[in-house]
Amino acid sequence: MSFSSKGFDSNDSLTGRAGGAGKNPPRIPLQKQTGGRRRKPEPLDASGGEAGSDFVPVDNPTGDETTELAEVSPATSAPDADYVADSKRSFLSRLYTGTGAFEVVGKRKMWYIVTAVIIAVSILSIATRQFSFGIDFEGGTQISVPSSSAVTTDSVSKVFSEALGQAPESVQTAGTGASQTIVVRTEALSLDQNRKIEDALAEKFKPELTRNEISVSDVSSTWGKEITQKMLIALLVFLVVVTVYIAVRFDKEMSIAALASLFFDIICTAGAYSLIGWEVTPATVIGLLTILGFSLYDTVVVFDKVAENTRSVLSTTRRTYAEQANLAVNQTLMRSINTTVISVLPIISLMVIAVWMLGVGTLKDLALIQLVGVIVGAYSSIFLAAPLLVTLKERRDDVSRHTKRVLDRRAKIAAGEPVTVAAGAVATASPSGKRRRAR
């Protein structure tokens, strides 16, 4: 923080300790004399500043007439003290207070490697295992039969093959307990074929199974193509709208980082669905759009804090852009964790009650993609978007020069060489109450 004859400039969003010990230095603006009785000055201490003051005079290397006060640490009495994260507290204390003790941005190369591995696995799974599209997309016939001790996936598949002379595309179970059903998926069947398979199943498993308990649904291939086109259009419109919003809301580097995080969410979620092998249904598409919105919201919150912390970082030599961004990540880390946990708990409840207990297949598809998407979205906002933003920012000349100035200054301090405040002249209040110009 610095003071000049025209006012003062500060960054109140910083937390932690200055100089590595104690608390933040007090911020005391100079009082402009406007007439009347002057306040009697405090006696000066041995260092040349006012007693109890946290400011010391510093030579002006530029000869500029502007006078400033350099902020110092009471513990070190060093001007322009560096920010030091409070790492001596417990893990939970550091997590809740957000003092910058968790190094996220500084280890961005490691997170880039982790992200690259996740993307590689997802793309490999999509290329090899591909997706199992539901009947709404591909068209066909779906037959549902209540499960029992005699009605199993193997027995139903055998009856189907004997009745029609061909094996079904898939035979799966859905639900648990009394609500468990056997779901048979196959290509579109004619009315005669539907009646034939119903008669065969009712004859094989009577009296446990009757014709009224067998459910048959048909979806034409034309309808499936229309649903697929609408799904792609909805996803494309969403991405276009989000791109426009991000371009208006953030600067260029933030926009690129946010969009990269969004595409990572899409690839990773699709890869997880391909690995698990569940069917892609319209509910899956709805869930995908929902979790992309969640991920974007989390990224916006993190970037807002980064923008707040780095608003005037280039005017000081105390901290780099990367350090301020890492502090912002720490300050929003607990919020991201709380939001993720609160979102995951009802999704898990939905999967347990609606899927395994009640056997509602549509809710199963919706719950899975939301569970994967919420976790992936939280990861990308913290460990991909923010580090990528710093990498892009440090490619700019002004940010890279500032980072070099900060590191050079710290190297001089470590070597015991004298350093000056980069902002210019610095002075303290004189015994007469007037500001004296640095010589």
mmCIF file with all atom_site columns, N, CA and C in Angstrom, residues 231-247 255 258-267 288-289 291-293 295-296:
data_model
loop_
_atom_site.group_PDB
_atom_site.id
_atom_site.type_symbol
_atom_site.label_atom_id
_atom_site.label_alt_id
_atom_site.label_comp_id
_atom_site.label_asym_id
_atom_site.label_entity_id
_atom_site.label_seq_id
_atom_site.pdbx_PDB_ins_code
_atom_site.Cartn_x
_atom_site.Cartn_y
_atom_site.Cartn_z
_atom_site.occupancy
_atom_site.B_iso_or_equiv
_atom_site.pdbx_formal_charge
_atom_site.auth_seq_id
_atom_site.auth_comp_id
_atom_site.auth_asym_id
_atom_site.auth_atom_id
_atom_site.pdbx_PDB_model_num
ATOM 1   N N  . MET A 1 231 ? -30.608 -32.166 -30.101 1.00 0.00 ? 231 MET A N  1
ATOM 2   C CA . MET A 1 231 ? -29.602 -32.210 -29.045 1.00 0.00 ? 231 MET A CA 1
ATOM 3   C C  . MET A 1 231 ? -28.355 -31.424 -29.455 1.00 0.00 ? 231 MET A C  1
ATOM 4   N N  . LEU A 1 232 ? -27.894 -31.647 -30.674 1.00 0.00 ? 232 LEU A N  1
ATOM 5   C CA . LEU A 1 232 ? -26.695 -30.950 -31.140 1.00 0.00 ? 232 LEU A CA 1
ATOM 6   C C  . LEU A 1 232 ? -26.950 -29.450 -31.271 1.00 0.00 ? 232 LEU A C  1
ATOM 7   N N  . ILE A 1 233 ? -28.132 -29.072 -31.742 1.00 0.00 ? 233 ILE A N  1
ATOM 8   C CA . ILE A 1 233 ? -28.461 -27.649 -31.868 1.00 0.00 ? 233 ILE A CA 1
ATOM 9   C C  . ILE A 1 233 ? -28.506 -26.982 -30.494 1.00 0.00 ? 233 ILE A C  1
ATOM 10  N N  . ALA A 1 234 ? -29.103 -27.653 -29.518 1.00 0.00 ? 234 ALA A N  1
ATOM 11  C CA . ALA A 1 234 ? -29.179 -27.093 -28.175 1.00 0.00 ? 234 ALA A CA 1
ATOM 12  C C  . ALA A 1 234 ? -27.789 -26.890 -27.581 1.00 0.00 ? 234 ALA A C  1
ATOM 13  N N  . LEU A 1 235 ? -26.917 -27.871 -27.772 1.00 0.00 ? 235 LEU A N  1
ATOM 14  C CA . LEU A 1 235 ? -25.553 -27.756 -27.254 1.00 0.00 ? 235 LEU A CA 1
ATOM 15  C C  . LEU A 1 235 ? -24.794 -26.638 -27.961 1.00 0.00 ? 235 LEU A C  1
ATOM 16  N N  . LEU A 1 236 ? -24.972 -26.519 -29.280 1.00 0.00 ? 236 LEU A N  1
ATOM 17  C CA . LEU A 1 236 ? -24.282 -25.477 -30.039 1.00 0.00 ? 236 LEU A CA 1
ATOM 18  C C  . LEU A 1 236 ? -24.764 -24.088 -29.633 1.00 0.00 ? 236 LEU A C  1
ATOM 19  N N  . VAL A 1 237 ? -26.073 -23.918 -29.483 1.00 0.00 ? 237 VAL A N  1
ATOM 20  C CA . VAL A 1 237 ? -26.614 -22.623 -29.060 1.00 0.00 ? 237 VAL A CA 1
ATOM 21  C C  . VAL A 1 237 ? -26.102 -22.245 -27.682 1.00 0.00 ? 237 VAL A C  1
ATOM 22  N N  . PHE A 1 238 ? -26.051 -23.220 -26.785 1.00 0.00 ? 238 PHE A N  1
ATOM 23  C CA . PHE A 1 238 ? -25.543 -22.954 -25.438 1.00 0.00 ? 238 PHE A CA 1
ATOM 24  C C  . PHE A 1 238 ? -24.097 -22.465 -25.488 1.00 0.00 ? 238 PHE A C  1
ATOM 25  N N  . LEU A 1 239 ? -23.270 -23.141 -26.272 1.00 0.00 ? 239 LEU A N  1
ATOM 26  C CA . LEU A 1 239 ? -21.852 -22.762 -26.349 1.00 0.00 ? 239 LEU A CA 1
ATOM 27  C C  . LEU A 1 239 ? -21.680 -21.380 -26.974 1.00 0.00 ? 239 LEU A C  1
ATOM 28  N N  . VAL A 1 240 ? -22.498 -21.050 -27.982 1.00 0.00 ? 240 VAL A N  1
ATOM 29  C CA . VAL A 1 240 ? -22.408 -19.724 -28.606 1.00 0.00 ? 240 VAL A CA 1
ATOM 30  C C  . VAL A 1 240 ? -22.797 -18.637 -27.618 1.00 0.00 ? 240 VAL A C  1
ATOM 31  N N  . VAL A 1 241 ? -23.895 -18.841 -26.901 1.00 0.00 ? 241 VAL A N  1
ATOM 32  C CA . VAL A 1 241 ? -24.340 -17.849 -25.919 1.00 0.00 ? 241 VAL A CA 1
ATOM 33  C C  . VAL A 1 241 ? -23.303 -17.672 -24.819 1.00 0.00 ? 241 VAL A C  1
ATOM 34  N N  . VAL A 1 242 ? -22.751 -18.766 -24.341 1.00 0.00 ? 242 VAL A N  1
ATOM 35  C CA . VAL A 1 242 ? -21.741 -18.701 -23.294 1.00 0.00 ? 242 VAL A CA 1
ATOM 36  C C  . VAL A 1 242 ? -20.494 -17.985 -23.796 1.00 0.00 ? 242 VAL A C  1
ATOM 37  N N  . THR A 1 243 ? -20.096 -18.268 -25.032 1.00 0.00 ? 243 THR A N  1
ATOM 38  C CA . THR A 1 243 ? -18.918 -17.609 -25.590 1.00 0.00 ? 243 THR A CA 1
ATOM 39  C C  . THR A 1 243 ? -19.110 -16.102 -25.668 1.00 0.00 ? 243 THR A C  1
ATOM 40  N N  . VAL A 1 244 ? -20.288 -15.668 -26.114 1.00 0.00 ? 244 VAL A N  1
ATOM 41  C CA . VAL A 1 244 ? -20.575 -14.233 -26.186 1.00 0.00 ? 244 VAL A CA 1
ATOM 42  C C  . VAL A 1 244 ? -20.563 -13.611 -24.790 1.00 0.00 ? 244 VAL A C  1
ATOM 43  N N  . TYR A 1 245 ? -21.175 -14.288 -23.830 1.00 0.00 ? 245 TYR A N  1
ATOM 44  C CA . TYR A 1 245 ? -21.211 -13.753 -22.466 1.00 0.00 ? 245 TYR A CA 1
ATOM 45  C C  . TYR A 1 245 ? -19.802 -13.627 -21.888 1.00 0.00 ? 245 TYR A C  1
ATOM 46  N N  . ILE A 1 246 ? -18.997 -14.642 -22.058 1.00 0.00 ? 246 ILE A N  1
ATOM 47  C CA . ILE A 1 246 ? -17.640 -14.622 -21.506 1.00 0.00 ? 246 ILE A CA 1
ATOM 48  C C  . ILE A 1 246 ? -16.806 -13.530 -22.174 1.00 0.00 ? 246 ILE A C  1
ATOM 49  N N  . ALA A 1 247 ? -16.959 -13.374 -23.496 1.00 0.00 ? 247 ALA A N  1
ATOM 50  C CA . ALA A 1 247 ? -16.195 -12.347 -24.213 1.00 0.00 ? 247 ALA A CA 1
ATOM 51  C C  . ALA A 1 247 ? -16.549 -10.948 -23.729 1.00 0.00 ? 247 ALA A C  1
ATOM 52  N N  . SER A 1 255 ? -11.359 -14.977 -20.893 1.00 0.00 ? 255 SER A N  1
ATOM 53  C CA . SER A 1 255 ? -12.305 -15.633 -21.795 1.00 0.00 ? 255 SER A CA 1
ATOM 54  C C  . SER A 1 255 ? -11.740 -16.949 -22.326 1.00 0.00 ? 255 SER A C  1
ATOM 55  N N  . ALA A 1 258 ? -11.686 -19.541 -19.476 1.00 0.00 ? 258 ALA A N  1
ATOM 56  C CA . ALA A 1 258 ? -13.028 -20.018 -19.133 1.00 0.00 ? 258 ALA A CA 1
ATOM 57  C C  . ALA A 1 258 ? -13.561 -20.976 -20.187 1.00 0.00 ? 258 ALA A C  1
ATOM 58  N N  . LEU A 1 259 ? -13.359 -20.663 -21.462 1.00 0.00 ? 259 LEU A N  1
ATOM 59  C CA . LEU A 1 259 ? -13.826 -21.548 -22.530 1.00 0.00 ? 259 LEU A CA 1
ATOM 60  C C  . LEU A 1 259 ? -13.053 -22.865 -22.539 1.00 0.00 ? 259 LEU A C  1
ATOM 61  N N  . ALA A 1 260 ? -11.749 -22.794 -22.277 1.00 0.00 ? 260 ALA A N  1
ATOM 62  C CA . ALA A 1 260 ? -10.958 -24.025 -22.195 1.00 0.00 ? 260 ALA A CA 1
ATOM 63  C C  . ALA A 1 260 ? -11.467 -24.917 -21.066 1.00 0.00 ? 260 ALA A C  1
ATOM 64  N N  . SER A 1 261 ? -11.809 -24.316 -19.940 1.00 0.00 ? 261 SER A N  1
ATOM 65  C CA . SER A 1 261 ? -12.359 -25.075 -18.818 1.00 0.00 ? 261 SER A CA 1
ATOM 66  C C  . SER A 1 261 ? -13.696 -25.705 -19.189 1.00 0.00 ? 261 SER A C  1
ATOM 67  N N  . LEU A 1 262 ? -14.509 -24.963 -19.961 1.00 0.00 ? 262 LEU A N  1
ATOM 68  C CA . LEU A 1 262 ? -15.820 -25.468 -20.356 1.00 0.00 ? 262 LEU A CA 1
ATOM 69  C C  . LEU A 1 262 ? -15.688 -26.673 -21.300 1.00 0.00 ? 262 LEU A C  1
ATOM 70  N N  . PHE A 1 263 ? -14.790 -26.594 -22.269 1.00 0.00 ? 263 PHE A N  1
ATOM 71  C CA . PHE A 1 263 ? -14.591 -27.717 -23.185 1.00 0.00 ? 263 PHE A CA 1
ATOM 72  C C  . PHE A 1 263 ? -13.977 -28.919 -22.461 1.00 0.00 ? 263 PHE A C  1
ATOM 73  N N  . PHE A 1 264 ? -13.136 -28.664 -21.465 1.00 0.00 ? 264 PHE A N  1
ATOM 74  C CA . PHE A 1 264 ? -12.615 -29.778 -20.656 1.00 0.00 ? 264 PHE A CA 1
ATOM 75  C C  . PHE A 1 264 ? -13.761 -30.497 -19.950 1.00 0.00 ? 264 PHE A C  1
ATOM 76  N N  . ASP A 1 265 ? -14.718 -29.745 -19.424 1.00 0.00 ? 265 ASP A N  1
ATOM 77  C CA . ASP A 1 265 ? -15.863 -30.357 -18.750 1.00 0.00 ? 265 ASP A CA 1
ATOM 78  C C  . ASP A 1 265 ? -16.643 -31.254 -19.705 1.00 0.00 ? 265 ASP A C  1
ATOM 79  N N  . ILE A 1 266 ? -16.838 -30.777 -20.943 1.00 0.00 ? 266 ILE A N  1
ATOM 80  C CA . ILE A 1 266 ? -17.592 -31.566 -21.919 1.00 0.00 ? 266 ILE A CA 1
ATOM 81  C C  . ILE A 1 266 ? -16.854 -32.868 -22.242 1.00 0.00 ? 266 ILE A C  1
ATOM 82  N N  . ILE A 1 267 ? -15.563 -32.769 -22.534 1.00 0.00 ? 267 ILE A N  1
ATOM 83  C CA . ILE A 1 267 ? -14.779 -33.955 -22.908 1.00 0.00 ? 267 ILE A CA 1
ATOM 84  C C  . ILE A 1 267 ? -14.704 -34.948 -21.760 1.00 0.00 ? 267 ILE A C  1
ATOM 85  N N  . LEU A 1 288 ? -26.230 -32.478 -19.069 1.00 0.00 ? 288 LEU A N  1
ATOM 86  C CA . LEU A 1 288 ? -24.985 -31.887 -19.555 1.00 0.00 ? 288 LEU A CA 1
ATOM 87  C C  . LEU A 1 288 ? -25.077 -30.370 -19.596 1.00 0.00 ? 288 LEU A C  1
ATOM 88  N N  . LEU A 1 289 ? -26.168 -29.836 -20.115 1.00 0.00 ? 289 LEU A N  1
ATOM 89  C CA . LEU A 1 289 ? -26.344 -28.386 -20.152 1.00 0.00 ? 289 LEU A CA 1
ATOM 90  C C  . LEU A 1 289 ? -26.409 -27.802 -18.742 1.00 0.00 ? 289 LEU A C  1
ATOM 91  N N  . ILE A 1 291 ? -24.891 -28.994 -15.932 1.00 0.00 ? 291 ILE A N  1
ATOM 92  C CA . ILE A 1 291 ? -23.586 -28.977 -15.272 1.00 0.00 ? 291 ILE A CA 1
ATOM 93  C C  . ILE A 1 291 ? -22.615 -28.011 -15.941 1.00 0.00 ? 291 ILE A C  1
ATOM 94  N N  . LEU A 1 292 ? -22.778 -27.750 -17.239 1.00 0.00 ? 292 LEU A N  1
ATOM 95  C CA . LEU A 1 292 ? -21.948 -26.735 -17.879 1.00 0.00 ? 292 LEU A CA 1
ATOM 96  C C  . LEU A 1 292 ? -22.257 -25.357 -17.304 1.00 0.00 ? 292 LEU A C  1
ATOM 97  N N  . GLY A 1 293 ? -23.519 -25.093 -17.046 1.00 0.00 ? 293 GLY A N  1
ATOM 98  C CA . GLY A 1 293 ? -23.874 -23.835 -16.390 1.00 0.00 ? 293 GLY A CA 1
ATOM 99  C C  . GLY A 1 293 ? -23.302 -23.741 -14.992 1.00 0.00 ? 293 GLY A C  1
ATOM 100 N N  . SER A 1 295 ? -20.528 -25.210 -13.900 1.00 0.00 ? 295 SER A N  1
ATOM 101 C CA . SER A 1 295 ? -19.091 -25.015 -14.028 1.00 0.00 ? 295 SER A CA 1
ATOM 102 C C  . SER A 1 295 ? -18.765 -23.572 -14.391 1.00 0.00 ? 295 SER A C  1
ATOM 103 N N  . LEU A 1 296 ? -19.523 -22.994 -15.313 1.00 0.00 ? 296 LEU A N  1
ATOM 104 C CA . LEU A 1 296 ? -19.289 -21.604 -15.711 1.00 0.00 ? 296 LEU A CA 1
ATOM 105 C C  . LEU A 1 296 ? -19.508 -20.663 -14.535 1.00 0.00 ? 296 LEU A C  1
#
